[in-house]
Amino acid sequence: MTALPKSIDDTLALLRAQDYVAERSLATALFLALKMERPLFLEGEAGVGKTEVAKVVARALGRSLVRLQCYEGLDIASAVYEWNYQRQMVEIRLAEATGKAAREELESGIFSRKFLIKRPLLEALDHGDAEPPVLLIDELDRTDEPFEAYLLEVLSDWQVSIPEIGTIRAKRPPIVVVTSNRTREIHDAVKRRCLYHWVNYPDAQRELEIVRRKAPEAPERLSREVVAFVQKLRAADLFKLPGVAETIDWCKALTALDAVALDAATVDDTLGVVLKYQDDIAKVRGAEAAAILKEAKAVAAA
Ligand SMILES: Nc1ncnc2c1ncn2[C@@H]1O[C@H](COP(=O)(O)OP(=O)(O)OP(=O)(O)O)[C@@H](O)[C@H]1O
Ligand SMILES: [Mg+2]
């Protein structure tokens, strides 16, 4: 267990020590979220490092990470708790076999904690006296509105009620990171409870530092050219722009091919590492890639 960071600079250093190179504005939002015990809401394009923030914070602070992956149709049984029907059935059979006294005990016993299966939200609240975990509510935009409404309650009161048992309340709130790819707008009421930060694509300098840390095996010249290329590519009119994850992947892929610098043929052959839509690849491959490559080489050499 590590103490919470004491300043924004402290927060930047804490992230960096885990190889996460953050913008100062993100470190500010995170610092405040930790200090004020408020959830951090991260929105941004795919692959810009939203999910990674939660993982890195858990690692840096020595907390456990509880992850709730959202999807359409996510329900209470998968997100909060579920009764262990199999074990309850066994208990019922045993009571039937042993007689009346056991049967009377059965009713209270069967809906006790012993038969409760904790799902991520309950697990994150019901941590007893241990240090609160980091709760990652990932890709909230994939769920539906009723779930959001439920979540709103959890995030405001740090409690869930289970009819058969009562209310379970967190002694201390977990550290919460909510992410969204903004495929739809999240309700204002949820956002209001959180501190909000839009995660941007990094500038060239920050992206190069990320690559140096995440793909250290890549030769320096190659990394520079890849970063310059991807930065230019993000200005192109594409259906889906490459994220940081793609830049890292590209550096690793090219290194695996023993490349020490970009060349037009290799770029064309490996575009599928950076672009994931055939229309985008078809558009860039050839003349446009060559033009971007020329500019990128000039920038990287400077
Ligand atoms: N600022 C950063 N510093 C270090 N690594 C980063 C940074 N941003 C992104 N990465 C790396 O990029 C990869 C993708 O990050 P992550 O999965 O967090 O993206 P995401 O925003 O959650 O994407 P998606 O919306 O697709 O889930 C990870 O391997 C992560 O380590
Ligand atoms: Mg993610």
CSV table of N, CA and C and ligand atoms in Angstrom, one decimal, residues 18-23 26 44-53 55 138-139 179-181 199 202 206 210 213-214 244-246 248, ligand 1:
chain,number,residue,atom,x,y,z
A,18,GLN,N,5.1,4.0,-13.4
A,18,GLN,CA,4.4,2.8,-14.0
A,18,GLN,C,4.4,2.9,-15.5
A,19,ASP,N,5.3,3.7,-16.1
A,19,ASP,CA,5.4,3.8,-17.5
A,19,ASP,C,4.1,4.4,-18.2
A,20,TYR,N,3.4,5.2,-17.4
A,20,TYR,CA,2.2,5.9,-18.0
A,20,TYR,C,2.6,7.4,-18.2
A,21,VAL,N,2.7,7.8,-19.4
A,21,VAL,CA,3.1,9.2,-19.6
A,21,VAL,C,1.8,10.1,-19.8
A,22,ALA,N,1.5,10.8,-18.8
A,22,ALA,CA,0.2,11.5,-18.8
A,22,ALA,C,0.4,13.0,-19.1
A,23,GLU,N,-0.7,13.6,-19.7
A,23,GLU,CA,-0.8,15.0,-19.8
A,23,GLU,C,-1.0,15.6,-18.4
A,26,LEU,N,-4.6,15.5,-17.2
A,26,LEU,CA,-5.1,14.3,-16.7
A,26,LEU,C,-4.6,14.0,-15.3
A,44,GLY,N,-12.8,9.4,-24.5
A,44,GLY,CA,-11.8,9.6,-25.5
A,44,GLY,C,-11.9,8.6,-26.6
A,45,GLU,N,-11.2,8.8,-27.7
A,45,GLU,CA,-11.2,7.8,-28.8
A,45,GLU,C,-10.5,6.5,-28.3
A,46,ALA,N,-10.7,5.5,-29.1
A,46,ALA,CA,-10.1,4.1,-28.8
A,46,ALA,C,-8.6,4.2,-28.7
A,47,GLY,N,-8.1,3.5,-27.8
A,47,GLY,CA,-6.6,3.3,-27.7
A,47,GLY,C,-5.8,4.5,-27.3
A,48,VAL,N,-6.4,5.4,-26.5
A,48,VAL,CA,-5.7,6.6,-26.0
A,48,VAL,C,-5.2,6.4,-24.6
A,49,GLY,N,-5.5,5.3,-24.0
A,49,GLY,CA,-5.0,5.0,-22.6
A,49,GLY,C,-5.9,5.3,-21.5
A,50,LYS,N,-7.2,5.1,-21.8
A,50,LYS,CA,-8.2,5.3,-20.7
A,50,LYS,C,-8.2,4.2,-19.7
A,51,THR,N,-8.4,2.9,-20.2
A,51,THR,CA,-8.4,1.8,-19.3
A,51,THR,C,-7.1,1.6,-18.5
A,52,GLU,N,-6.0,1.9,-19.2
A,52,GLU,CA,-4.7,1.8,-18.6
A,52,GLU,C,-4.6,2.7,-17.3
A,53,VAL,N,-5.3,3.8,-17.3
A,53,VAL,CA,-5.2,4.7,-16.1
A,53,VAL,C,-5.6,3.9,-14.8
A,55,LYS,N,-5.6,0.6,-14.3
A,55,LYS,CA,-4.7,-0.4,-14.0
A,55,LYS,C,-3.4,0.1,-13.4
A,138,ASP,N,-15.6,-0.1,-17.1
A,138,ASP,CA,-15.0,0.1,-18.4
A,138,ASP,C,-16.1,0.2,-19.5
A,139,GLU,N,-16.0,1.2,-20.4
A,139,GLU,CA,-16.9,1.3,-21.5
A,139,GLU,C,-18.4,1.4,-21.1
A,179,THR,N,-14.8,4.7,-17.8
A,179,THR,CA,-14.4,5.1,-19.2
A,179,THR,C,-15.6,5.0,-20.1
A,180,SER,N,-15.4,5.8,-21.2
A,180,SER,CA,-16.4,5.7,-22.3
A,180,SER,C,-15.8,6.1,-23.6
A,181,ASN,N,-16.2,5.4,-24.6
A,181,ASN,CA,-15.7,5.7,-26.0
A,181,ASN,C,-16.6,6.7,-26.7
A,199,VAL,N,-9.6,12.4,-22.8
A,199,VAL,CA,-8.2,11.9,-23.1
A,199,VAL,C,-7.9,12.1,-24.5
A,202,PRO,N,-1.9,11.9,-27.8
A,202,PRO,CA,-0.7,12.6,-27.3
A,202,PRO,C,0.0,13.4,-28.5
A,206,ARG,N,5.2,13.5,-26.5
A,206,ARG,CA,4.7,12.5,-25.5
A,206,ARG,C,4.5,11.1,-26.1
A,210,ILE,N,6.2,7.6,-24.8
A,210,ILE,CA,5.4,6.4,-24.5
A,210,ILE,C,6.0,5.2,-25.3
A,213,ARG,N,9.1,3.8,-23.8
A,213,ARG,CA,8.8,3.0,-22.6
A,213,ARG,C,8.1,1.7,-22.9
A,214,LYS,N,7.2,1.7,-23.9
A,214,LYS,CA,6.4,0.5,-24.1
A,214,LYS,C,6.9,-0.4,-25.2
A,244,VAL,N,-2.8,5.3,-29.5
A,244,VAL,CA,-1.5,5.0,-29.0
A,244,VAL,C,-1.1,3.5,-29.1
A,245,ALA,N,-2.1,2.7,-28.8
A,245,ALA,CA,-1.9,1.3,-28.8
A,245,ALA,C,-1.4,0.8,-30.2
A,246,GLU,N,-1.9,1.5,-31.3
A,246,GLU,CA,-1.5,1.1,-32.6
A,246,GLU,C,-0.1,1.6,-32.9
A,248,ILE,N,2.3,1.8,-30.7
A,248,ILE,CA,3.2,0.9,-30.0
A,248,ILE,C,3.3,-0.4,-30.8
B,1,LIG,N1,-0.1,7.9,-21.9
B,1,LIG,C1,0.2,6.6,-22.1
B,1,LIG,N2,1.4,6.2,-21.5
B,1,LIG,C2,1.7,4.9,-21.6
B,1,LIG,N3,1.1,4.0,-22.3
B,1,LIG,C3,0.0,4.4,-22.9
B,1,LIG,C4,-0.5,5.7,-22.8
B,1,LIG,N4,-1.7,5.8,-23.5
B,1,LIG,C5,-1.9,4.6,-24.1
B,1,LIG,N5,-0.9,3.7,-23.7
B,1,LIG,C6,-0.9,2.3,-24.1
B,1,LIG,O1,-1.8,2.1,-25.2
B,1,LIG,C7,-2.5,0.9,-25.0
B,1,LIG,C8,-4.0,1.1,-25.1
B,1,LIG,O2,-4.4,1.8,-23.9
B,1,LIG,P1,-5.9,1.5,-23.3
B,1,LIG,O3,-6.2,0.1,-23.5
B,1,LIG,O4,-5.9,2.1,-22.0
B,1,LIG,O5,-6.7,2.4,-24.3
B,1,LIG,P2,-8.3,2.8,-24.2
B,1,LIG,O6,-8.4,4.2,-24.3
B,1,LIG,O7,-8.9,2.1,-23.0
B,1,LIG,O8,-8.8,2.1,-25.5
B,1,LIG,P3,-10.2,1.5,-25.8
B,1,LIG,O9,-11.2,2.6,-26.0
B,1,LIG,O10,-10.0,0.8,-27.2
B,1,LIG,O11,-10.5,0.6,-24.7
B,1,LIG,C9,-2.0,0.3,-23.7
B,1,LIG,O12,-1.1,-0.7,-24.0
B,1,LIG,C10,-1.4,1.4,-23.0
B,1,LIG,O13,-0.3,0.9,-22.2
